[in-house]
Coordinates of C-alpha atoms and ligand atoms in Angstrom, one line a residue:
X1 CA 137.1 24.0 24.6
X2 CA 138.0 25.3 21.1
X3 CA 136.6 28.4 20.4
X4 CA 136.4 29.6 16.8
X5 CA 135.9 33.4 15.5
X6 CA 134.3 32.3 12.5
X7 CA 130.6 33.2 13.0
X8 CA 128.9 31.9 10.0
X9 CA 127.1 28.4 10.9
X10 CA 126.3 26.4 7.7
X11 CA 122.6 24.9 7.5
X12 CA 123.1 22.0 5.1
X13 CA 119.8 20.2 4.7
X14 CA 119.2 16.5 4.0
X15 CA 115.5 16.5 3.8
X16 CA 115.3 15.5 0.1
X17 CA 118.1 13.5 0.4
X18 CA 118.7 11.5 3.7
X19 CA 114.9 12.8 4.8
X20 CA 113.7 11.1 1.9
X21 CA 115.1 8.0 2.8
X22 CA 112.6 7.9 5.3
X23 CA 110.1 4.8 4.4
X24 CA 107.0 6.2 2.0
X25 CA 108.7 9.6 2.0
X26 CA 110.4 9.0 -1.6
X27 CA 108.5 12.4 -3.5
X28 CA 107.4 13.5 -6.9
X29 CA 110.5 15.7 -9.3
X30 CA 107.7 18.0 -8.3
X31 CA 107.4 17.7 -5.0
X32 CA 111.0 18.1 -4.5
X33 CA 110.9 20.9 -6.6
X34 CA 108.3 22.6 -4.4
X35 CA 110.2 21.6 -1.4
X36 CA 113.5 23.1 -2.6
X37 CA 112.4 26.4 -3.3
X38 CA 110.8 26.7 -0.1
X39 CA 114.3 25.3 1.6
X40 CA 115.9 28.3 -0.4
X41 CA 112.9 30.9 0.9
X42 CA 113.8 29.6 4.5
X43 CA 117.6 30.1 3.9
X44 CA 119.4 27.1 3.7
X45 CA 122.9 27.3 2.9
X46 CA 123.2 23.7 1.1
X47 CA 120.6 21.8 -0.1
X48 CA 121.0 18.0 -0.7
X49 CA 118.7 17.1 -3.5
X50 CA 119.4 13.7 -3.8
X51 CA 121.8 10.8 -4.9
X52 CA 121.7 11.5 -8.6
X53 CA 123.5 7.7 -9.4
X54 CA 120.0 6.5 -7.4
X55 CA 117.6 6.5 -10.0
X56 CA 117.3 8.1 -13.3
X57 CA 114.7 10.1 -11.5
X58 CA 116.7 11.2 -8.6
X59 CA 119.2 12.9 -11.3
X60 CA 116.3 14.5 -13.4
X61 CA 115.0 16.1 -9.8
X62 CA 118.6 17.1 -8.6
X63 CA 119.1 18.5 -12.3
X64 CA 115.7 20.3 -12.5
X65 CA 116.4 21.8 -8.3
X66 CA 119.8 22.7 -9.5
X67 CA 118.4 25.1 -12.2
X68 CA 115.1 26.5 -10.2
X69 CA 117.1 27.5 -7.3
X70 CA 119.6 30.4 -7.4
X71 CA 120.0 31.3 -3.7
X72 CA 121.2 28.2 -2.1
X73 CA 123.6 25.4 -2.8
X74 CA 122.7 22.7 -4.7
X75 CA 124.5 19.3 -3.8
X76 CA 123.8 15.8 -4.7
X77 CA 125.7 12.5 -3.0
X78 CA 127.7 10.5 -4.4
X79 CA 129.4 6.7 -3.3
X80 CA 133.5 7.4 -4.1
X81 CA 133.5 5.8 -7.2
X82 CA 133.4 6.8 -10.3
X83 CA 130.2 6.5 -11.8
X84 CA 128.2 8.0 -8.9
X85 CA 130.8 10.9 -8.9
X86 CA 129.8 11.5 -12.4
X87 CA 126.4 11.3 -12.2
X88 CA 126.2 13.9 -9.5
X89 CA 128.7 16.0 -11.7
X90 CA 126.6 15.9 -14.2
X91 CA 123.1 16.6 -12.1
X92 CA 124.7 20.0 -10.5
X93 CA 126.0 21.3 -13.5
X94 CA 123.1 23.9 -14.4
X95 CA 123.2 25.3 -10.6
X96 CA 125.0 28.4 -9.8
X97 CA 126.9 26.9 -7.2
X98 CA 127.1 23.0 -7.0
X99 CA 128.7 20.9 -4.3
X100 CA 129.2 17.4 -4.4
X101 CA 128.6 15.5 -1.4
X102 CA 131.2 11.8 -1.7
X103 CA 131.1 9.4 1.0
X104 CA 132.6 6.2 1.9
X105 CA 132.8 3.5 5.3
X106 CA 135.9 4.2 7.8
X107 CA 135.0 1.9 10.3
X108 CA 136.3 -2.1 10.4
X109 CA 132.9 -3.1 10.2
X110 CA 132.0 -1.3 7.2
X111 CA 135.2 -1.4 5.4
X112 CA 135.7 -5.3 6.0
X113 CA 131.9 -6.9 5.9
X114 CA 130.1 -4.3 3.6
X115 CA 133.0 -2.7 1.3
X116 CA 135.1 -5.9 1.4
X117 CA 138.3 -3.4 0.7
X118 CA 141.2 -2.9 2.7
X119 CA 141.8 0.6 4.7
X120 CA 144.2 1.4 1.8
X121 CA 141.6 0.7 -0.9
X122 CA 139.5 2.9 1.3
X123 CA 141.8 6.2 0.9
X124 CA 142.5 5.9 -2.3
X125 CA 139.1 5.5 -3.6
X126 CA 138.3 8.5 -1.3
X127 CA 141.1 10.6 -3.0
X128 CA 140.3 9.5 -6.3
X129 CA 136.1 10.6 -5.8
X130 CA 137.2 13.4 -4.6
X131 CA 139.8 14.9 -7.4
X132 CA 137.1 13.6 -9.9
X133 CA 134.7 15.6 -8.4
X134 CA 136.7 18.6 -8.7
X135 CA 136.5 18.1 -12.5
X136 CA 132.7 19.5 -11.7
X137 CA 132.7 21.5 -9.1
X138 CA 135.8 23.4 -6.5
X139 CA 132.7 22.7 -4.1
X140 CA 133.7 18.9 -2.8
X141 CA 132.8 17.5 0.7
X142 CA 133.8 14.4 1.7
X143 CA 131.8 12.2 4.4
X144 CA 133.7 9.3 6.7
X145 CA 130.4 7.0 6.8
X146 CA 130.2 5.4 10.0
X147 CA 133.2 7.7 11.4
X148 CA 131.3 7.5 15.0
X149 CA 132.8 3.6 15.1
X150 CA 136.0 4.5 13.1
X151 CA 139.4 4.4 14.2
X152 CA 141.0 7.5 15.5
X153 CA 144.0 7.7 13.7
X154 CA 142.5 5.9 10.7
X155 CA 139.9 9.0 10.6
X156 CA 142.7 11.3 10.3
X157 CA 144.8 9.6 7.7
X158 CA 141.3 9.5 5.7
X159 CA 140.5 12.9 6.4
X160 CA 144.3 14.2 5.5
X161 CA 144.3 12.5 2.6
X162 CA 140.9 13.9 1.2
X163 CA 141.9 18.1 2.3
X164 CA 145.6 17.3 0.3
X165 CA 143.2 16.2 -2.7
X166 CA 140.9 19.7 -2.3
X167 CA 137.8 18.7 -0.6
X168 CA 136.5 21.8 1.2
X169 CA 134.2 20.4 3.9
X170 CA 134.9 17.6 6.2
X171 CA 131.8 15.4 7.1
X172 CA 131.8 13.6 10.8
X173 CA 128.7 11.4 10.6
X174 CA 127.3 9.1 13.5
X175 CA 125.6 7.6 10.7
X176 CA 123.8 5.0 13.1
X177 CA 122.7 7.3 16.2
X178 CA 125.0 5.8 18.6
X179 CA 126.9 8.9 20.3
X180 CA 126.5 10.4 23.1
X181 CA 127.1 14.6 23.0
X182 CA 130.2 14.9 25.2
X183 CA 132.0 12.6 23.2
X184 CA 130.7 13.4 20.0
X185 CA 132.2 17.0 21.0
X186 CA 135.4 15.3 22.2
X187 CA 135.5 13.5 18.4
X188 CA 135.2 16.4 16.4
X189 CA 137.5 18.5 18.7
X190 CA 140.0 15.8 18.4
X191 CA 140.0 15.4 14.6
X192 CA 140.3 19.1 14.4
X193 CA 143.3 19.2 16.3
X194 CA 144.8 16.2 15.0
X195 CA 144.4 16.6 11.0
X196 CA 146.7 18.6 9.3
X197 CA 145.3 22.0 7.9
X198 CA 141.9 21.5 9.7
X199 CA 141.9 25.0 9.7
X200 CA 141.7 25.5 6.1
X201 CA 138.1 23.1 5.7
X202 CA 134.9 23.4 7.2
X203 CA 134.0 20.4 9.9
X204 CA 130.9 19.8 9.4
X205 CA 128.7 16.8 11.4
X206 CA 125.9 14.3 10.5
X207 CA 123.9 13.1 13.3
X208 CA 120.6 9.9 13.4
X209 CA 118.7 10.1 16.3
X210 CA 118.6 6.5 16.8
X211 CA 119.3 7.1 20.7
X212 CA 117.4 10.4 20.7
X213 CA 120.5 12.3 20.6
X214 CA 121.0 13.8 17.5
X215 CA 120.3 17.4 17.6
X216 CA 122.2 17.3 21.1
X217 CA 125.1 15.7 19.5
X218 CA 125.1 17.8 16.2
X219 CA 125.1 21.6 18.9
X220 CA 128.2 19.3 21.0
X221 CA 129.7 19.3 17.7
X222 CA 129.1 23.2 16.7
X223 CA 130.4 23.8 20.3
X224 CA 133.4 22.3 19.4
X225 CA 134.6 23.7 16.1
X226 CA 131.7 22.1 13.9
X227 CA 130.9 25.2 11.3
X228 CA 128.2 22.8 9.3
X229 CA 125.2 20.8 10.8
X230 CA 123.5 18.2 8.4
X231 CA 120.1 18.2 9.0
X232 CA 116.3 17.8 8.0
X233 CA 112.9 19.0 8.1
X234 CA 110.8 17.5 10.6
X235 CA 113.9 15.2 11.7
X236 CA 113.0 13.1 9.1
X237 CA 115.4 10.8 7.9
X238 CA 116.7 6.9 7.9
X239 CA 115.0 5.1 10.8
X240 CA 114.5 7.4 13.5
X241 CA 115.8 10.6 11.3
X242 CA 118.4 13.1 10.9
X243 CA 118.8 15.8 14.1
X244 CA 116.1 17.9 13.3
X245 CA 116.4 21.8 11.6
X246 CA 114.1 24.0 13.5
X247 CA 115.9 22.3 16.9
X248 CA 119.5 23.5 15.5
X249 CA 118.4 26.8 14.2
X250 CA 116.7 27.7 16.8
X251 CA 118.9 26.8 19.9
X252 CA 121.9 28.3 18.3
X253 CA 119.2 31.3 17.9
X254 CA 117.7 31.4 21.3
X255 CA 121.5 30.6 23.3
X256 CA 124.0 33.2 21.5
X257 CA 125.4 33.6 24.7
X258 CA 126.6 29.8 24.1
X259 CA 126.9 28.7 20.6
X260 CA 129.7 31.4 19.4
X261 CA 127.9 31.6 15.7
X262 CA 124.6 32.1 13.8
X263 CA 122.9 31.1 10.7
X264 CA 121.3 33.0 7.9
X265 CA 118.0 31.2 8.2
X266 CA 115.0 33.0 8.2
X267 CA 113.0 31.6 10.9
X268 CA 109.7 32.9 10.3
X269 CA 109.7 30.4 7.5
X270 CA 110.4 27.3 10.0
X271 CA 106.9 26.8 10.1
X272 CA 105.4 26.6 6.6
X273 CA 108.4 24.5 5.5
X274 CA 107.8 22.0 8.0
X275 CA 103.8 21.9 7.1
X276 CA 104.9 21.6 3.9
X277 CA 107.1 18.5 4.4
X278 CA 104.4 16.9 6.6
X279 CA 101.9 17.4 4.3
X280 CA 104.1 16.4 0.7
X281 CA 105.8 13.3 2.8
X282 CA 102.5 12.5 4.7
X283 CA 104.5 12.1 7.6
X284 CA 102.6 14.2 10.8
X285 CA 104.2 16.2 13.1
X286 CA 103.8 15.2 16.8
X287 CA 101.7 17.9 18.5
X288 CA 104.7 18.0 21.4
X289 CA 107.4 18.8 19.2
X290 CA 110.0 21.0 19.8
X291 CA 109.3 24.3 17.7
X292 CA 107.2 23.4 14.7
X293 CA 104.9 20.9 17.1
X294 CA 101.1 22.4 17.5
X295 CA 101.4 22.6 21.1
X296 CA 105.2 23.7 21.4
X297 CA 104.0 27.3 22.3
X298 CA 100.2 26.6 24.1
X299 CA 99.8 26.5 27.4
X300 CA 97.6 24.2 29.8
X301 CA 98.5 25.3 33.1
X302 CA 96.3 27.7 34.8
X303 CA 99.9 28.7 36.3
X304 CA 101.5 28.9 33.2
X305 CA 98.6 31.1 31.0
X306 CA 98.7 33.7 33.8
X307 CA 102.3 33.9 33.9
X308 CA 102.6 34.4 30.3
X309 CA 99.7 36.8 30.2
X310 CA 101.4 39.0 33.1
X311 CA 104.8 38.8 31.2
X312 CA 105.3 36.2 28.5
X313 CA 109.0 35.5 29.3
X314 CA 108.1 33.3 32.5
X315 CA 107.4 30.7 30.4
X316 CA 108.2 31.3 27.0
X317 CA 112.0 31.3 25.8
X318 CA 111.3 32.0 21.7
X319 CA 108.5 34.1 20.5
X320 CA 105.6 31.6 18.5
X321 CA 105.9 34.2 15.4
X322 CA 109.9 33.8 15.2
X323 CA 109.3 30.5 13.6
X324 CA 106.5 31.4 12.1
X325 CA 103.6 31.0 14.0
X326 CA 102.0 33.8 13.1
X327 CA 99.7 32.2 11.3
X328 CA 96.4 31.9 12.4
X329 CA 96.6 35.4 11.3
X330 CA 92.8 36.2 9.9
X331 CA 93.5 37.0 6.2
X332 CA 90.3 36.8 3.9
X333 CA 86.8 36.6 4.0
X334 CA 83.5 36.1 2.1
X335 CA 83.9 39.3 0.6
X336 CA 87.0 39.4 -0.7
X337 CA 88.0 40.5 -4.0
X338 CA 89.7 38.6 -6.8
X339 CA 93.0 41.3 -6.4
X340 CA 93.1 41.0 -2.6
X341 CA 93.5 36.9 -2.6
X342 CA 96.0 37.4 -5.4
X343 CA 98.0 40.0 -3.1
X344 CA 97.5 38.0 0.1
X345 CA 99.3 34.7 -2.0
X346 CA 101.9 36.7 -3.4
X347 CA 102.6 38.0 -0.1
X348 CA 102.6 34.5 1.1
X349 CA 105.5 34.2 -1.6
X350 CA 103.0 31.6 -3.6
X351 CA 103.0 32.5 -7.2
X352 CA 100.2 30.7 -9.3
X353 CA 101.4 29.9 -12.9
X354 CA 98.8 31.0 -15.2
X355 CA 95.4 33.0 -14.6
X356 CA 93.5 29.6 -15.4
X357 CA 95.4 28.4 -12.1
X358 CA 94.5 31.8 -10.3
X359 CA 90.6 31.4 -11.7
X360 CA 90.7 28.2 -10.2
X361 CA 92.3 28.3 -7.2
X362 CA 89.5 31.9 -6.5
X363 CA 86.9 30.0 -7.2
X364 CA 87.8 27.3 -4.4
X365 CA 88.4 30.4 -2.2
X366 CA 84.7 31.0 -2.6
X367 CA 83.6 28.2 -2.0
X368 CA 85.0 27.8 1.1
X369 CA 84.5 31.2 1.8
X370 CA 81.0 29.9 2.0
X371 CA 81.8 27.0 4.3
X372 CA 84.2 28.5 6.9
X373 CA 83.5 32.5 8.3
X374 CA 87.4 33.4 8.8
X375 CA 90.2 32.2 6.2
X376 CA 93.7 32.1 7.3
X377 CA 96.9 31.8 5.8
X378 CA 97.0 27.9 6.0
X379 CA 93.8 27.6 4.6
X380 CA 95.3 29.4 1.6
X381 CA 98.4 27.7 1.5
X382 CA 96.0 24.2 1.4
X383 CA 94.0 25.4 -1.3
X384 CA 96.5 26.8 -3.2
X385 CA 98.7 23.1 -2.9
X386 CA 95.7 21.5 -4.5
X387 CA 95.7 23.9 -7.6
X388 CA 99.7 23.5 -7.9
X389 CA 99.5 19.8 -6.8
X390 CA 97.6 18.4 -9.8
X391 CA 100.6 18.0 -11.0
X392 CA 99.0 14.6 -11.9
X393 CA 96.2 14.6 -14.7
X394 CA 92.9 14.5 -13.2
X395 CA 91.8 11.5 -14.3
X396 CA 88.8 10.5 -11.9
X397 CA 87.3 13.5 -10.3
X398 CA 84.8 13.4 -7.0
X399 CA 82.1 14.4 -8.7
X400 CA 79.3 13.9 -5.6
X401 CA 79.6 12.1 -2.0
X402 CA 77.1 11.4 0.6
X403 CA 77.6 9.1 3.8
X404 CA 75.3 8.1 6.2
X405 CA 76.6 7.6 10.1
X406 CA 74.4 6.8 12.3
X407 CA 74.9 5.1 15.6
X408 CA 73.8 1.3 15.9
X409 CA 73.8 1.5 11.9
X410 CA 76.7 0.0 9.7
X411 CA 78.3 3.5 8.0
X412 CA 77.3 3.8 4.3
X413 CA 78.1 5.7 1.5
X414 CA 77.4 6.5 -2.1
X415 CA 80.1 8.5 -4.1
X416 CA 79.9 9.8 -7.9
X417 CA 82.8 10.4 -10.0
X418 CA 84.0 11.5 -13.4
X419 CA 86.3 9.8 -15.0
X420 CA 87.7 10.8 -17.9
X421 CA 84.4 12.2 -19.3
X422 CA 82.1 9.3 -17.8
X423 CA 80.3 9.3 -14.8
X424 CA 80.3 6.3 -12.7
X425 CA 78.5 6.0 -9.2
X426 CA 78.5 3.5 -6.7
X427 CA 77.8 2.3 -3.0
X428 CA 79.6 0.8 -0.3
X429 CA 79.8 -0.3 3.8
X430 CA 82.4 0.5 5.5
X431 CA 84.1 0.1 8.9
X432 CA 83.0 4.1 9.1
X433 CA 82.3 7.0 6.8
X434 CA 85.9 7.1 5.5
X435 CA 85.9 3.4 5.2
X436 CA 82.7 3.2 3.4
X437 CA 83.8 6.0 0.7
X438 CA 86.7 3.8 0.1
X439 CA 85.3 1.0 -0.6
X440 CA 82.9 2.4 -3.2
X441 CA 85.6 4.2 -4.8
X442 CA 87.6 1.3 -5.1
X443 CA 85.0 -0.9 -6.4
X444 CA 84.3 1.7 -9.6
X445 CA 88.1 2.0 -10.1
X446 CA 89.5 -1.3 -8.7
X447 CA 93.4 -0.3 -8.3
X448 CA 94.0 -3.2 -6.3
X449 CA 96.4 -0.5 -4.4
X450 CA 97.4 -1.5 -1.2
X451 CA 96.7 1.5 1.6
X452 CA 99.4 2.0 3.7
X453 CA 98.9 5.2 5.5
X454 CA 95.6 7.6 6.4
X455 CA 96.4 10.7 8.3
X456 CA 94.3 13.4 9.4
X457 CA 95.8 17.1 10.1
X458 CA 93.5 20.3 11.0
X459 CA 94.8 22.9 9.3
X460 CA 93.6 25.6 11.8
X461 CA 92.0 25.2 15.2
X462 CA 87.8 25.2 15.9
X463 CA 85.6 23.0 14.5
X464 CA 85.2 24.5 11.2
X465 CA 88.7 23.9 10.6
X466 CA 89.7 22.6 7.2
X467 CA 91.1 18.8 7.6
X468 CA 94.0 17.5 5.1
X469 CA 94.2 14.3 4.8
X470 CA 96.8 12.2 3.2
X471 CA 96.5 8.4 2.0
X472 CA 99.6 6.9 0.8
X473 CA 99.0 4.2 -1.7
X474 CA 101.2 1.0 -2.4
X475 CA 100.9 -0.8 -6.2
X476 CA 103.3 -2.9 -8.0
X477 CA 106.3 -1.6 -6.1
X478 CA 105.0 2.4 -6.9
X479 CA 104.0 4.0 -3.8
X480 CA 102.0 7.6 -3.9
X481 CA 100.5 10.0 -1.6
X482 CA 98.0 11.5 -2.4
X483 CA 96.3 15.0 -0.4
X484 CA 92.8 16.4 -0.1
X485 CA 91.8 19.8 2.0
X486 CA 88.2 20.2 3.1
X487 CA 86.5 21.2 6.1
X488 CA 84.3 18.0 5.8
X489 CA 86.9 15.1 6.3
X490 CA 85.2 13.0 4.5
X491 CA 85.3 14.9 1.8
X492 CA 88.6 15.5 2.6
X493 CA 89.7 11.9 2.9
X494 CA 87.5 11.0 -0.7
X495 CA 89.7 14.0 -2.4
X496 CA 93.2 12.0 -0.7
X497 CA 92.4 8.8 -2.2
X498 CA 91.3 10.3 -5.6
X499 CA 94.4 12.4 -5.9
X500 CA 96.4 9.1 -4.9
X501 CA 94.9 7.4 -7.7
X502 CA 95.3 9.9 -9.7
X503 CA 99.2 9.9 -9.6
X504 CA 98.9 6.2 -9.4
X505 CA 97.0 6.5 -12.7
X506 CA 99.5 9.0 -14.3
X507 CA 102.5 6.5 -13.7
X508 CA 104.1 9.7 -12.1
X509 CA 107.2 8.5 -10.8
X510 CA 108.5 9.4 -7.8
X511 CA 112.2 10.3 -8.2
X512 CA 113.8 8.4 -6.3
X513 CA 111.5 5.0 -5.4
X514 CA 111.8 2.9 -2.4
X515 CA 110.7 -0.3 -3.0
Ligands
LIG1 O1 124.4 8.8 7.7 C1 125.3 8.9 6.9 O2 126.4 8.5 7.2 C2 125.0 9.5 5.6 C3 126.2 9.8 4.8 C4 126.0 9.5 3.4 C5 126.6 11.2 5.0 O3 123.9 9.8 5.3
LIG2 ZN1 122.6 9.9 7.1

């Protein structure tokens, strides 16, 4: 096996790229603004903003990331020809370092049924992205699509041709999740033996999970000589994802005696990035994932608990508050000032725009205050994501809700609103409480919007937990999701649907739609 001195192992993350390609995950210029500057807090070496030759909104986001964030690389992808090469050009140009990210098919299935071009045509359109793109940027990588059913030899012609042009990282993608990790290992190995001046690039690997295997094949490329791992949030990504961050991070953290590099991430910021994705993307997180799950560090066996209370090591291999579970960490109550909650946020790196949004934001802190005995960081972070959320004009407004669930009864429930400056009440059945508050807010506002995802989340644990809901909400080809914090789901799920409409309302675009 290889083994490299470099120590350095890049984190290049995908989420608002390839993780956005997830279905309903396409986000606000907002959202991926909110999501970039946390990527950058976490520590990620490259971030992939998006595809700017996508959508005119994809561009305006990767533009708008690439002049917010200072501490990261900005990247967007481009298809080698010219136009996309351009467009991403032109999208990194305000960042302070800019990469762009050019790709095109190796394999015979790609090149002859989807490219229609011959292996020739292949190279030289690979070559010509990639000195174009130097025009831009001396950052260029260059990505073999499909290289995980590519020819061998073909691979490292392609892969020649593009370091003799001046690309500077060398992407191995199993772009449909079909390796397996000893022979992904065996691939990269190979191709860094075999190309010519391999030694002067980074190799950098790409891996879906469509067999489950990603984050084991993307650590059997870092084992053998891989110095970047493409990756995402959550795992999110096409289909069944991208190998997932937190996994990589942390078991080239938790096995130095095996992976012969590090990263620069800071871990304790693994946690509120992923929230942060589930909650922007409304995708959940599966209580039994690895790392960022809720029960990755709880124990059920009576076994287990008193091993870990005689000497946590017998069954715990990271520490919960590496990655950032040390939340649940009591942080405000009733009686807390204006100055401490502002403290506690900017401690929580959350910086409020304007004392109207600090006013505002307090004065929900009270109120829930009033509701819930013990505030924790994630009940901050909630409130606070409503306040910076409206990002959407608040057209309708829950103005008054009241359900009635009885058992034997059919659920009911009557909901007031404001919109614009009107009031407007009305009443409704429903399937249950939730159901009924939809259907009475629908009949006042009649979007006609198609629902096509309710998810609940508690924020904390106990029963006075705050819930956060999100509804994601399908109209004319626009789909929105919208989010609502309360420790009364209901309420919770009313506040979802009325921010939903709200953005729907706004024709906010998302940057990058998916229909
Ligand atoms: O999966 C893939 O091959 C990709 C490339 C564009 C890198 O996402
Ligand atoms: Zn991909």
């Amino acid at each position: 096996m290889q083994q490299h001195m470099q120590d350095k192992l890049i984190i290049f993350d995908t989420t608002l790229r390839d993780g956005e390609q997830s279905p309903g995950a396409a986000m606000t210029k907002e959202e991926k603004i909110r999501i970039a500057r946390q990527l950058e807090k976490l520590g990620v070496d490259v971030i992939e903003a998006g595809f700017a030759a996508a959508s005119p909104g994809d561009a305006d986001a990767i533009h708008a990331i690439a002049k917010t964030v200072k501490n990261s690389t900005v990247c967007s992808l481009a298809r080698a020809n010219e136009r996309d090469v351009r467009a991403a050009g032109e999208a990194i140009t305000p960042a302070k370092s800019g990469r762009i990210h050019t790709f095109i098919a190796t394999s015979p299935i790609h090149m002859e049924k989807k490219l229609r071009m011959t292996p020739d045509q292949v190279v030289e359109n690979a070559v010509e992205a990639v000195k174009l793109a130097l025009e831009y940027t001396d950052n260029v990588e260059f990505s073999a699509e499909d290289a995980v059913r590519s020819e061998m030899d073909f691979l490292v012609r392609i892969f020649d041709a593009v370091i003799q042009a001046g690309a500077k990282t060398l992407n191995v993608p199993d772009t449909v999740g079909y390796s397996i990790p000893v022979l992904w290992g065996e691939r990269i190995q190979q191709l860094i033996a075999r190309v010519p001046n391999s030694d002067k690039v980074i190799w950098s690997t790409h891996c879906h999970n469509d067999l489950g295997m990603a984050v084991a094949n993307s650590l059997a490329a870092v084992m053998n000589g891989a110095r970047q791992v493409e990756c995402t949030i959550n795992g999110l990504g096409e289909r069944a994802g991208n190998a997932s961050l937190e996994e990589v991070v942390m078991a080239v953290k938790t096995r130095r005696d095996v992976f012969s590099c590090d990263t620069r991430i800071d871990t304790t910021q693994i946690v509120p990035t992923s929230k942060l994705v589930s909650s922007i993307t409304g995708y959940p997180v599966q209580p039994n994932k690895a790392v960022v799950g809720a029960n990755a560090f709880s124990h059920e066996s009576g076994i287990h608990q008193d091993g870990v209370l005689k000497h946590r090591e017998t069954y715990e291999i990271m520490r919960a508050e590496d990655v950032g579970w040390g939340a649940n960490k009591l942080t405000l109550g009733k009686l807390s000032g204006r100055n401490a909650f502002k403290t506690r946020l900017q401690e929580l790196g959350i910086v409020l725009e304007s004392e109207e949004v600090l006013n505002a934001a307090f004065g929900k802190f009270k109120e829930l205050a009033d509701k819930k005995r013990e505030i924790f960081d994630e009940d901050l972070q909630a409130l606070v994501s409503d306040e910076i959320i409206s990002e959407a004009p608040e057209h309708y407004k829950l103005v008054y809700l009241q359900v009635k669930s009885e058992t034997g009864e059919t659920p009911h429930a009557k909901v007031t609103i404001l919109e614009s400056t009107k009031e407007r009440s009305a009443e409704a059945d429903g399937g249950g409480p939730v159901d009924a508050s939809f259907k009475a807010l629908e009949s006042m506002v009649q979007s006609g919007a198609e629902l096509l995802l309710y998810s609940v989340n508690n924020i904390t644990s106990g029963t006075d937990a705050q819930g956060e809901v999100t509804v994601r909400l399908s109209k004319e080809s626009r789909i929105v999701n919208g989010l609502g914090a309360d420790t009364d789901i209901v309420i919770a799920s009313a506040k979802a649907y009325i921010n939903a409409l709200n953005k729907l309302h706004s024709k906010l675009e998302r940057a990058h739609p998916q229909v």
